[in-house]
Short mmCIF file of C-alpha atoms and ligand atoms in Angstrom, two decimals:
data_model
loop_
_atom_site.label_atom_id
_atom_site.label_comp_id
_atom_site.label_asym_id
_atom_site.label_seq_id
_atom_site.Cartn_x
_atom_site.Cartn_y
_atom_site.Cartn_z
CA MET S 152 -70.52 -192.41 -150.17
CA LYS S 153 -71.48 -194.37 -147.03
CA LEU S 154 -72.95 -197.95 -147.37
CA ASN S 155 -76.08 -198.17 -145.42
CA ARG S 156 -77.11 -201.43 -143.88
CA ARG S 157 -79.77 -202.26 -146.84
CA GLU S 158 -77.02 -201.56 -149.44
CA PHE S 159 -74.59 -203.66 -147.47
CA ASN S 160 -76.79 -206.58 -147.27
CA ILE S 161 -77.62 -206.44 -151.03
CA ALA S 162 -73.73 -206.23 -151.75
CA ALA S 163 -73.14 -209.10 -149.58
CA GLY S 164 -75.86 -211.24 -151.10
CA ALA S 165 -78.34 -211.33 -148.26
CA SER S 166 -81.13 -210.72 -150.98
CA THR S 167 -81.06 -214.36 -152.08
CA LEU S 168 -82.03 -215.25 -148.56
CA THR S 169 -84.86 -212.76 -148.27
CA LEU S 170 -86.38 -214.09 -151.29
CA GLY S 171 -86.53 -217.56 -149.86
CA LEU S 172 -88.34 -216.65 -146.65
CA GLY S 173 -91.46 -218.43 -145.59
CA ALA S 174 -91.48 -220.23 -148.97
CA ALA S 175 -92.40 -223.76 -147.95
CA PRO S 176 -93.93 -225.50 -144.97
CA MET S 177 -91.77 -226.56 -142.07
CA VAL S 178 -91.13 -230.35 -142.00
CA PHE S 179 -89.80 -231.84 -138.73
CA ALA S 180 -89.32 -235.31 -137.38
CA GLY S 181 -92.29 -235.67 -134.94
CA ASN S 182 -92.62 -232.67 -132.67
CA ALA S 183 -89.12 -232.06 -131.94
CA LYS S 184 -87.53 -229.08 -133.61
CA PRO S 185 -84.46 -229.64 -135.68
CA LYS S 186 -81.16 -228.68 -133.98
CA VAL S 187 -78.41 -226.47 -135.33
CA VAL S 188 -75.14 -226.10 -133.49
CA VAL S 189 -72.65 -223.48 -134.45
CA ILE S 190 -69.06 -223.76 -133.23
CA GLY S 191 -67.38 -220.23 -133.00
CA GLY S 192 -69.16 -217.00 -132.52
CA GLY S 193 -67.09 -214.74 -134.82
CA THR S 194 -67.94 -213.26 -138.13
CA GLY S 195 -68.94 -216.44 -139.98
CA GLY S 196 -70.52 -218.41 -136.92
CA ALA S 197 -72.52 -215.42 -135.42
CA THR S 198 -73.85 -214.54 -138.93
CA ALA S 199 -74.90 -218.11 -139.64
CA ALA S 200 -76.62 -218.55 -136.21
CA ARG S 201 -78.44 -215.20 -136.59
CA TYR S 202 -79.69 -215.94 -140.10
CA ILE S 203 -80.74 -219.63 -139.33
CA ALA S 204 -82.71 -218.53 -136.20
CA LYS S 205 -84.22 -215.35 -137.90
CA ASP S 206 -85.21 -216.88 -141.27
CA SER S 207 -86.52 -220.02 -139.87
CA LYS S 208 -88.79 -218.02 -137.49
CA GLY S 209 -88.37 -220.33 -134.50
CA ALA S 210 -88.65 -223.45 -136.34
CA ILE S 211 -85.09 -224.36 -135.81
CA ASP S 212 -83.31 -224.77 -132.37
CA VAL S 213 -79.82 -222.73 -132.80
CA THR S 214 -77.06 -223.08 -130.33
CA LEU S 215 -73.98 -220.97 -130.57
CA ILE S 216 -70.78 -222.13 -128.81
CA GLU S 217 -68.16 -219.34 -128.21
CA PRO S 218 -65.75 -219.14 -125.37
CA THR S 219 -65.36 -215.35 -125.15
CA LYS S 220 -68.29 -213.13 -123.93
CA ARG S 221 -67.35 -210.18 -126.22
CA TYR S 222 -66.05 -210.34 -129.79
CA TYR S 223 -63.38 -207.88 -130.86
CA THR S 224 -63.22 -207.64 -134.66
CA CYS S 225 -59.85 -208.03 -136.27
CA TYR S 226 -61.17 -205.68 -139.01
CA PHE S 227 -60.49 -202.01 -137.93
CA SER S 228 -57.98 -203.26 -135.34
CA ASN S 229 -55.21 -201.68 -137.68
CA LEU S 230 -57.19 -198.33 -137.55
CA TYR S 231 -57.12 -198.69 -133.76
CA ILE S 232 -53.39 -199.10 -133.95
CA GLY S 233 -53.22 -196.07 -136.14
CA GLY S 234 -55.30 -193.97 -133.79
CA PHE S 235 -58.46 -193.82 -135.92
CA ARG S 236 -60.70 -196.08 -133.56
CA GLU S 237 -61.03 -196.69 -129.99
CA TYR S 238 -60.51 -200.28 -128.97
CA GLU S 239 -63.97 -200.53 -127.32
CA SER S 240 -65.57 -199.65 -130.71
CA LEU S 241 -64.29 -202.88 -132.00
CA GLY S 242 -66.26 -205.10 -129.31
CA HIS S 243 -69.60 -206.64 -129.75
CA SER S 244 -71.97 -208.51 -127.49
CA TYR S 245 -73.90 -211.55 -127.93
CA ALA S 246 -76.83 -210.29 -126.01
CA LYS S 247 -79.23 -209.53 -128.88
CA LEU S 248 -78.53 -212.94 -130.45
CA ALA S 249 -80.07 -214.59 -127.37
CA SER S 250 -82.69 -211.87 -126.56
CA GLU S 251 -83.99 -211.01 -130.12
CA TYR S 252 -83.37 -214.13 -132.00
CA GLY S 253 -83.72 -216.86 -129.35
CA ILE S 254 -80.16 -218.29 -129.83
CA ASN S 255 -78.99 -220.41 -127.06
CA VAL S 256 -75.38 -218.80 -126.59
CA ILE S 257 -73.06 -221.10 -124.63
CA HIS S 258 -69.80 -219.59 -123.56
CA ASP S 259 -67.55 -222.46 -123.61
CA TRP S 260 -64.98 -224.27 -125.92
CA ALA S 261 -65.98 -226.96 -128.12
CA VAL S 262 -63.41 -229.53 -127.51
CA THR S 263 -64.22 -232.26 -129.82
CA VAL S 264 -67.00 -233.33 -132.13
CA ASP S 265 -68.36 -236.98 -132.08
CA ARG S 266 -69.67 -237.01 -135.72
CA LYS S 267 -71.08 -240.46 -135.38
CA LYS S 268 -73.26 -239.66 -132.52
CA LYS S 269 -73.68 -235.99 -133.84
CA MET S 270 -72.64 -234.46 -130.47
CA VAL S 271 -70.42 -231.54 -129.77
CA VAL S 272 -68.31 -232.01 -126.51
CA LEU S 273 -67.93 -228.99 -124.43
CA GLY S 274 -64.88 -228.02 -122.20
CA SER S 275 -67.11 -228.43 -119.32
CA GLY S 276 -67.82 -232.05 -120.31
CA SER S 277 -71.35 -231.31 -121.47
CA MET S 278 -72.58 -232.78 -124.68
CA VAL S 279 -74.75 -230.89 -127.08
CA PRO S 280 -76.49 -232.78 -129.76
CA TYR S 281 -77.09 -231.51 -133.37
CA ASP S 282 -78.94 -232.41 -136.59
CA LYS S 283 -76.60 -230.13 -138.59
CA LEU S 284 -73.36 -228.74 -137.32
CA VAL S 285 -71.71 -225.25 -138.72
CA VAL S 286 -68.13 -224.79 -137.91
CA SER S 287 -66.61 -221.30 -137.98
CA PRO S 288 -63.56 -221.44 -135.69
CA GLY S 289 -61.21 -219.08 -137.63
CA ILE S 290 -57.63 -219.65 -137.71
CA ASP S 291 -54.86 -220.91 -135.30
CA LEU S 292 -51.15 -219.90 -135.81
CA LYS S 293 -48.23 -221.93 -136.78
CA PHE S 294 -45.84 -220.44 -134.21
CA ALA S 295 -43.00 -223.11 -134.90
CA SER S 296 -43.11 -222.30 -138.66
CA VAL S 297 -41.71 -218.59 -138.26
CA ALA S 298 -37.95 -219.11 -137.66
CA GLU S 299 -35.53 -220.84 -135.30
CA GLY S 300 -35.72 -219.31 -131.90
CA TYR S 301 -39.42 -218.16 -132.10
CA SER S 302 -42.25 -219.97 -130.39
CA VAL S 303 -45.61 -219.26 -128.87
CA ALA S 304 -44.15 -217.89 -125.73
CA ASP S 305 -42.64 -214.87 -127.80
CA GLN S 306 -46.05 -213.53 -128.77
CA GLY S 307 -45.95 -211.30 -125.68
CA ILE S 308 -42.57 -209.74 -127.10
CA PHE S 309 -43.29 -209.49 -130.73
CA PRO S 310 -47.23 -209.54 -130.90
CA HIS S 311 -49.03 -211.04 -133.92
CA ALA S 312 -52.38 -209.35 -133.19
CA TRP S 313 -53.83 -211.69 -135.76
CA LYS S 314 -56.47 -213.21 -133.77
CA SER S 315 -59.45 -211.27 -131.98
CA GLY S 316 -58.43 -209.96 -128.41
CA THR S 317 -55.81 -208.03 -126.70
CA GLN S 318 -52.92 -208.74 -128.84
CA ALA S 319 -54.01 -205.53 -130.77
CA GLN S 320 -53.60 -203.71 -127.53
CA LEU S 321 -50.21 -205.19 -126.82
CA LEU S 322 -49.01 -204.28 -130.38
CA LYS S 323 -50.15 -200.76 -130.09
CA ALA S 324 -48.37 -200.30 -126.87
CA LYS S 325 -45.18 -201.81 -128.44
CA VAL S 326 -45.46 -199.25 -131.43
CA THR S 327 -46.31 -196.13 -129.31
CA GLY S 328 -43.67 -197.05 -126.84
CA MET S 329 -40.94 -197.48 -129.34
CA LYS S 330 -37.79 -195.46 -128.67
CA GLN S 331 -37.34 -192.24 -130.90
CA GLY S 332 -35.51 -193.22 -134.16
CA GLY S 333 -35.82 -196.84 -133.61
CA THR S 334 -36.62 -199.65 -136.06
CA PHE S 335 -39.95 -201.49 -136.32
CA LEU S 336 -39.81 -204.89 -137.96
CA MET S 337 -42.66 -206.68 -139.38
CA VAL S 338 -42.94 -210.33 -140.48
CA PRO S 339 -45.93 -210.90 -142.55
CA PRO S 340 -47.24 -214.58 -142.96
CA PRO S 341 -46.86 -216.74 -145.96
CA ASN S 342 -49.91 -217.53 -148.31
CA PRO S 343 -52.60 -218.44 -147.49
CA PHE S 344 -53.71 -216.19 -144.66
CA ARG S 345 -56.58 -214.12 -143.34
CA CYS S 346 -56.96 -210.70 -144.63
CA PRO S 347 -54.32 -210.64 -147.49
CA PRO S 348 -54.03 -206.82 -147.52
CA GLY S 349 -53.96 -206.70 -143.66
CA PRO S 350 -50.18 -206.72 -142.82
CA TYR S 351 -49.65 -203.92 -145.26
CA GLU S 352 -52.59 -201.81 -143.99
CA ARG S 353 -50.93 -202.32 -140.46
CA ILE S 354 -47.70 -200.96 -141.88
CA SER S 355 -49.56 -197.98 -143.29
CA MET S 356 -51.17 -197.33 -139.88
CA ILE S 357 -47.95 -197.77 -138.09
CA ALA S 358 -46.10 -195.49 -140.45
CA HIS S 359 -48.95 -192.80 -139.93
CA HIS S 360 -48.39 -192.98 -136.26
CA PHE S 361 -44.51 -192.54 -136.49
CA LYS S 362 -44.85 -189.83 -139.12
CA ASN S 363 -46.66 -187.89 -136.33
CA ASN S 364 -44.96 -189.11 -133.18
CA ASN S 365 -41.62 -190.59 -134.10
CA PRO S 366 -40.53 -189.08 -137.46
CA THR S 367 -37.05 -190.53 -137.72
CA ALA S 368 -38.27 -194.26 -137.06
CA LYS S 369 -37.88 -196.86 -139.54
CA ILE S 370 -40.04 -199.85 -140.75
CA VAL S 371 -38.49 -203.00 -142.04
CA ILE S 372 -40.78 -205.76 -143.62
CA LEU S 373 -39.23 -209.15 -143.98
CA ASP S 374 -41.71 -210.71 -146.26
CA PRO S 375 -41.68 -214.54 -146.89
CA LYS S 376 -43.40 -213.60 -150.23
CA ASP S 377 -42.42 -211.76 -153.33
CA LYS S 378 -45.62 -209.92 -154.12
CA PHE S 379 -48.75 -209.06 -151.92
CA SER S 380 -52.42 -207.89 -152.22
CA LYS S 381 -52.91 -204.33 -153.57
CA MET S 382 -48.98 -204.06 -153.72
CA GLY S 383 -49.00 -201.29 -156.27
CA LEU S 384 -51.63 -199.25 -154.38
CA PHE S 385 -49.61 -199.64 -151.07
CA LYS S 386 -46.36 -198.85 -152.53
CA ASP S 387 -47.67 -195.75 -154.32
CA GLY S 388 -49.30 -194.60 -151.00
CA TRP S 389 -46.04 -195.36 -148.94
CA GLU S 390 -44.08 -193.19 -151.48
CA ARG S 391 -46.50 -190.40 -151.19
CA HIS S 392 -47.23 -190.35 -147.57
CA TYR S 393 -44.10 -192.07 -145.88
CA LYS S 394 -41.13 -191.54 -148.23
CA GLY S 395 -38.06 -193.22 -147.01
CA MET S 396 -39.58 -194.81 -143.98
CA ILE S 397 -40.71 -198.18 -145.20
CA ASP S 398 -38.20 -200.74 -146.45
CA TRP S 399 -40.00 -203.72 -147.99
CA GLN S 400 -37.70 -206.86 -148.35
CA PRO S 401 -39.17 -209.62 -150.30
CA LEU S 402 -38.18 -213.31 -149.98
CA SER S 403 -36.18 -213.12 -153.27
CA SER S 404 -33.84 -210.24 -151.95
CA LEU S 405 -32.78 -211.77 -148.51
CA GLY S 406 -33.51 -215.40 -148.91
CA GLY S 407 -36.07 -215.63 -146.07
CA LEU S 408 -35.79 -215.42 -142.34
CA LYS S 409 -33.50 -218.07 -140.59
CA SER S 410 -33.63 -217.39 -137.02
CA ILE S 411 -34.93 -214.68 -134.41
CA ASN S 412 -33.22 -213.81 -131.15
CA THR S 413 -35.97 -212.54 -128.88
CA ALA S 414 -33.49 -211.37 -126.23
CA THR S 415 -31.49 -208.99 -128.50
CA GLY S 416 -34.12 -208.16 -131.13
CA GLU S 417 -32.00 -209.66 -133.95
CA PHE S 418 -33.73 -211.25 -137.09
CA VAL S 419 -31.34 -213.09 -139.14
CA THR S 420 -31.79 -213.67 -142.91
CA ASP S 421 -29.82 -215.52 -145.47
CA LEU S 422 -27.83 -212.25 -146.34
CA ASP S 423 -28.15 -209.86 -143.56
CA THR S 424 -29.18 -209.31 -139.81
CA PHE S 425 -31.80 -206.68 -138.79
CA LYS S 426 -31.89 -205.39 -135.23
CA ALA S 427 -35.48 -204.48 -134.15
CA ASP S 428 -36.62 -202.15 -131.25
CA ALA S 429 -40.15 -203.35 -131.66
CA ALA S 430 -41.74 -205.95 -134.00
CA CYS S 431 -44.84 -207.71 -135.15
CA VAL S 432 -44.52 -211.37 -136.11
CA ILE S 433 -47.48 -213.09 -137.73
CA PRO S 434 -46.92 -216.80 -138.23
CA ALA S 435 -48.43 -218.93 -140.96
CA ASN S 436 -52.12 -219.46 -140.55
CA THR S 437 -53.98 -222.90 -140.34
CA SER S 438 -57.66 -223.53 -139.46
CA GLY S 439 -58.93 -223.46 -135.89
CA GLN S 440 -57.82 -226.54 -134.05
CA ILE S 441 -61.43 -227.86 -133.55
CA ALA S 442 -61.70 -228.32 -137.33
CA LYS S 443 -58.71 -230.53 -137.30
CA THR S 444 -59.84 -232.45 -134.05
CA ALA S 445 -63.20 -232.87 -135.81
CA GLY S 446 -61.56 -234.59 -138.77
CA LEU S 447 -62.73 -231.98 -141.22
CA THR S 448 -59.28 -230.71 -142.80
CA ASN S 449 -57.44 -231.93 -145.76
CA ASP S 450 -53.62 -232.58 -145.80
CA LYS S 451 -52.80 -228.74 -145.89
CA GLY S 452 -54.95 -228.10 -142.74
CA TRP S 453 -57.86 -226.46 -144.16
CA CYS S 454 -61.50 -227.63 -144.66
CA PRO S 455 -62.74 -228.69 -148.23
CA ILE S 456 -66.40 -227.52 -148.77
CA HIS S 457 -68.98 -227.90 -151.63
CA GLN S 458 -68.87 -224.45 -153.19
CA GLY S 459 -72.67 -224.28 -153.66
CA SER S 460 -73.54 -224.62 -150.08
CA MET S 461 -70.33 -224.51 -147.81
CA LYS S 462 -71.21 -228.05 -146.78
CA SER S 463 -68.14 -230.08 -145.68
CA LYS S 464 -66.62 -232.57 -148.25
CA VAL S 465 -66.14 -234.89 -145.32
CA ASP S 466 -69.47 -234.95 -143.72
CA PRO S 467 -72.78 -234.15 -145.16
CA ASP S 468 -74.21 -233.00 -141.67
CA VAL S 469 -71.48 -230.52 -141.26
CA TYR S 470 -70.96 -227.01 -142.74
CA VAL S 471 -67.46 -225.10 -142.60
CA ILE S 472 -67.45 -221.40 -143.18
CA GLY S 473 -65.01 -218.61 -142.98
CA ASP S 474 -61.38 -218.72 -142.74
CA ALA S 475 -61.22 -222.34 -141.86
CA SER S 476 -62.62 -223.41 -145.20
CA VAL S 477 -61.06 -223.90 -148.59
CA ALA S 478 -63.24 -221.25 -150.37
CA SER S 479 -60.96 -220.27 -153.18
CA SER S 480 -61.17 -218.15 -155.14
CA MET S 481 -62.54 -216.06 -152.26
CA PRO S 482 -60.00 -214.60 -149.94
CA LYS S 483 -60.08 -215.26 -146.19
CA SER S 484 -61.80 -212.14 -144.97
CA GLY S 485 -64.67 -211.14 -142.71
CA PHE S 486 -66.88 -210.00 -145.59
CA ALA S 487 -66.32 -213.33 -147.32
CA ALA S 488 -67.01 -215.27 -143.93
CA ASN S 489 -70.26 -213.21 -143.52
CA SER S 490 -71.25 -213.87 -147.26
CA GLN S 491 -70.59 -217.59 -146.99
CA ALA S 492 -72.51 -217.76 -143.58
CA LYS S 493 -75.73 -216.65 -145.43
CA VAL S 494 -75.25 -219.15 -148.23
CA CYS S 495 -74.76 -221.88 -145.50
CA ALA S 496 -77.68 -220.52 -143.54
CA MET S 497 -80.10 -220.83 -146.63
CA ALA S 498 -78.66 -224.43 -147.29
CA VAL S 499 -79.17 -225.65 -143.62
CA ARG S 500 -82.63 -224.17 -143.42
CA GLY S 501 -83.55 -225.64 -146.96
CA GLU S 502 -82.33 -229.10 -145.61
CA LEU S 503 -84.23 -228.87 -142.23
CA THR S 504 -87.50 -227.15 -143.18
CA LYS S 505 -87.53 -227.76 -146.93
CA SER S 506 -87.67 -224.00 -147.55
CA LYS S 507 -86.46 -223.07 -151.13
CA VAL S 508 -82.86 -222.78 -151.72
CA PHE S 509 -81.54 -220.38 -154.44
CA PRO S 510 -78.26 -220.71 -156.20
CA ALA S 511 -75.24 -219.57 -154.13
CA ARG S 512 -73.95 -215.88 -154.65
CA TYR S 513 -70.99 -214.61 -152.84
CA ALA S 514 -69.30 -211.28 -152.44
CA ASN S 515 -66.15 -209.70 -150.95
CA THR S 516 -64.72 -206.48 -150.56
CA CYS S 517 -61.37 -205.54 -148.76
CA TRP S 518 -60.80 -201.91 -147.93
CA SER S 519 -57.51 -200.69 -146.60
CA LEU S 520 -56.57 -197.19 -145.25
CA ILE S 521 -53.24 -195.91 -146.26
CA ALA S 522 -53.10 -192.55 -144.62
CA PRO S 523 -56.11 -190.22 -143.22
CA ASN S 524 -58.92 -190.20 -145.93
CA ASP S 525 -56.64 -192.17 -148.47
CA GLY S 526 -58.81 -195.50 -148.72
CA VAL S 527 -58.33 -198.20 -151.30
CA LYS S 528 -60.17 -201.23 -151.99
CA VAL S 529 -60.30 -204.61 -153.84
CA GLY S 530 -63.39 -206.81 -154.38
CA ALA S 531 -65.47 -209.27 -156.33
CA THR S 532 -68.71 -211.10 -156.67
CA TYR S 533 -68.89 -214.76 -157.13
CA LYS S 534 -70.84 -217.85 -157.94
CA ALA S 535 -70.36 -221.52 -157.35
CA GLY S 536 -68.31 -223.04 -160.26
CA ASP S 537 -67.52 -226.59 -160.92
CA LYS S 538 -64.23 -226.82 -159.18
CA LYS S 539 -64.08 -223.42 -157.10
CA ILE S 540 -66.05 -220.48 -156.16
CA ASP S 541 -65.74 -218.40 -159.43
CA PRO S 542 -65.57 -214.61 -159.65
CA THR S 543 -68.32 -213.01 -161.77
CA SER S 544 -66.95 -209.47 -161.55
CA LYS S 545 -63.97 -207.83 -160.01
CA PHE S 546 -62.71 -204.40 -159.16
CA ILE S 547 -59.69 -202.67 -157.53
CA SER S 548 -58.87 -199.03 -156.87
CA LYS S 549 -56.31 -197.33 -159.09
CA ASN S 550 -53.28 -195.41 -158.60
CA GLY S 551 -53.76 -191.65 -159.37
CA GLU S 552 -57.37 -191.43 -158.08
CA ASP S 553 -58.49 -187.99 -156.86
CA ALA S 554 -58.70 -187.09 -153.11
CA ASP S 555 -62.47 -187.15 -153.15
CA THR S 556 -62.62 -190.79 -154.44
CA ARG S 557 -60.01 -192.03 -151.93
CA GLN S 558 -61.99 -190.30 -148.92
CA ALA S 559 -65.32 -191.68 -150.35
CA THR S 560 -63.66 -195.11 -150.40
CA TYR S 561 -62.53 -194.71 -146.67
CA GLU S 562 -66.04 -193.47 -145.75
CA GLU S 563 -67.57 -196.53 -147.55
CA SER S 564 -65.53 -198.89 -145.33
CA VAL S 565 -66.84 -197.05 -142.21
CA GLY S 566 -70.30 -197.64 -143.50
CA TRP S 567 -69.46 -201.16 -144.18
CA TYR S 568 -68.02 -201.86 -140.65
CA ALA S 569 -71.33 -200.53 -139.18
CA GLY S 570 -73.46 -202.58 -141.55
CA ILE S 571 -71.56 -205.76 -141.15
CA THR S 572 -71.40 -205.83 -137.36
CA ALA S 573 -75.21 -205.00 -137.16
CA ASP S 574 -75.67 -207.93 -139.76
CA ILE S 575 -73.73 -210.29 -137.59
CA PHE S 576 -74.83 -209.48 -134.07
CA GLY S 577 -78.37 -207.91 -134.63
C1 FAD O 740 -55.56 -207.13 -138.76
C2 FAD O 740 -56.70 -207.63 -139.48
C3 FAD O 740 -57.47 -206.91 -140.13
C4 FAD O 740 -58.63 -207.54 -140.98
N1 FAD O 740 -59.37 -206.62 -141.69
C5 FAD O 740 -60.32 -207.08 -142.47
C6 FAD O 740 -61.21 -206.37 -143.15
O1 FAD O 740 -60.93 -205.01 -143.26
N2 FAD O 740 -62.12 -206.64 -143.81
C7 FAD O 740 -62.45 -208.06 -143.72
O2 FAD O 740 -63.50 -208.47 -144.47
N3 FAD O 740 -61.77 -209.07 -143.04
C8 FAD O 740 -60.78 -208.51 -142.31
N4 FAD O 740 -59.92 -209.39 -141.60
C9 FAD O 740 -60.23 -210.87 -141.50
C10 FAD O 740 -61.44 -211.21 -140.70
O3 FAD O 740 -61.11 -210.78 -139.36
C11 FAD O 740 -61.47 -212.71 -140.79
O4 FAD O 740 -61.51 -213.20 -141.99
C12 FAD O 740 -62.92 -213.11 -140.13
O5 FAD O 740 -62.93 -212.86 -138.85
C13 FAD O 740 -63.09 -214.67 -140.38
O6 FAD O 740 -64.30 -215.10 -139.74
P1 FAD O 740 -64.35 -216.58 -139.03
O7 FAD O 740 -65.84 -216.68 -138.57
O8 FAD O 740 -63.81 -217.52 -140.06
O9 FAD O 740 -63.29 -216.39 -137.78
P2 FAD O 740 -63.30 -215.46 -136.50
O10 FAD O 740 -64.06 -214.18 -136.75
O11 FAD O 740 -61.85 -215.43 -136.08
O12 FAD O 740 -64.16 -216.26 -135.60
C14 FAD O 740 -63.80 -217.49 -134.96
C15 FAD O 740 -64.43 -217.66 -133.56
O13 FAD O 740 -64.58 -219.02 -133.24
C16 FAD O 740 -64.10 -219.18 -131.91
N5 FAD O 740 -63.43 -220.45 -131.65
C17 FAD O 740 -62.32 -220.87 -132.12
N6 FAD O 740 -62.24 -222.21 -131.55
C18 FAD O 740 -63.41 -222.52 -131.03
C19 FAD O 740 -63.74 -223.76 -130.25
N7 FAD O 740 -63.03 -224.78 -130.15
N8 FAD O 740 -65.00 -223.71 -129.72
C20 FAD O 740 -65.81 -222.62 -129.71
N9 FAD O 740 -65.52 -221.34 -130.41
C21 FAD O 740 -64.21 -221.42 -130.92
C22 FAD O 740 -63.17 -217.94 -131.57
O14 FAD O 740 -63.20 -217.57 -130.19
C23 FAD O 740 -63.71 -216.93 -132.50
O15 FAD O 740 -64.51 -216.06 -131.88
C24 FAD O 740 -58.85 -208.89 -140.74
C25 FAD O 740 -57.96 -209.68 -140.02
C26 FAD O 740 -56.94 -209.11 -139.37
C27 FAD O 740 -56.10 -210.13 -138.61
#
């Protein structure tokens, strides 16, 4: 079954927004249009910009600040590493957001936010004023947290490929270039991090490549955790497709990673030393730096929000969506960021134009490909609870599903990719 765009929009909660369209007269201060500035043109930010512009029908001035001219999705980058997608198929342009939705796209970094004056300061030195600010900068990586001997400079040797861009190409080159019979080592991040099943889907895709091109290769996972998302499904799939190739070492078995020697490829744990011929090291995640610079984060480095609107708990004129926000119980995912962006867009439009605002509804599904046509998924729908975003229904694939179900799940993910990227970029 493929999810077409309409089905995806309904699944992702867009229907609530459509109901609210044109519901009330526009109310502005004087003749000036209210101004919304969005920091970050990734999954959350570009969705919010498009929905605010589209649903306000020109009544709100929308500016999107994003340094890169083309957004490469992290989702499906594992499939690119496994040989199921071309790299260029992951790239998306901002052209339609400007030409069809009238969004002012500025390709620059937001370097700070003057929240008193309600101004975003750009790398160029220019200032962009706002009435409401949406912040969706995604994540940054805590390189120093991995182990002694590892720093940001080493991401070229052991790529993380955990942010949009060329790191995925670098990692693929390391995987395809690894010597025959060599050892590939993966260090997944500790919780919380973006895309909880992502490191394990990546292992599956690397194993798929090795099975066909380097069948005596081994994969070692030095995990800083004792369990992970969809663990039963992945372990069952690894046993069926890649028997004897993958050695998952949880925190409790080796006591954690102590140091890395990037020159020799040695990874030292409490009990053992592993020698890698190629590796992927994903440091702990934290919110994008601008969220911290703007003073929107808590002591754990993430941005607390009101769960009914995604409004910051620090500043009533600021919204934070996507990975940078504390949106538990939702995972940090592209599906979730897109869903949160629509709730945020409705709330922003409601405040600025007095259009009707409906109760927040969120949704998420994370698909993973284990082997060709063997797709699995986990997901939930949510509503705003008193303390958290609470699940209202949950589902997960089961071990032992027949091949048709697994193929249908994979095809559903392909439909989702087409649907969400059209929903984000127009
Ligand atoms: C390997 C991998 C696989 C994944 N697979 C899936 C999947 O299958 N399904 C799924 O739903 N999710 C998946 N994800 C997670 C998904 O990519 C993220 O959760 C999602 O992109 C979060 O959206 P965001 O808007 O918070 O951040 P991003 O999409 O990362 O966007 C942030 C944007 O902000 C910009 N930015 C940062 N700082 C500034 C600044 N100071 N000024 C201006 N712009 C700035 C960045 O350039 C970037 O474009 C995956 C992630 C990885 C790493």
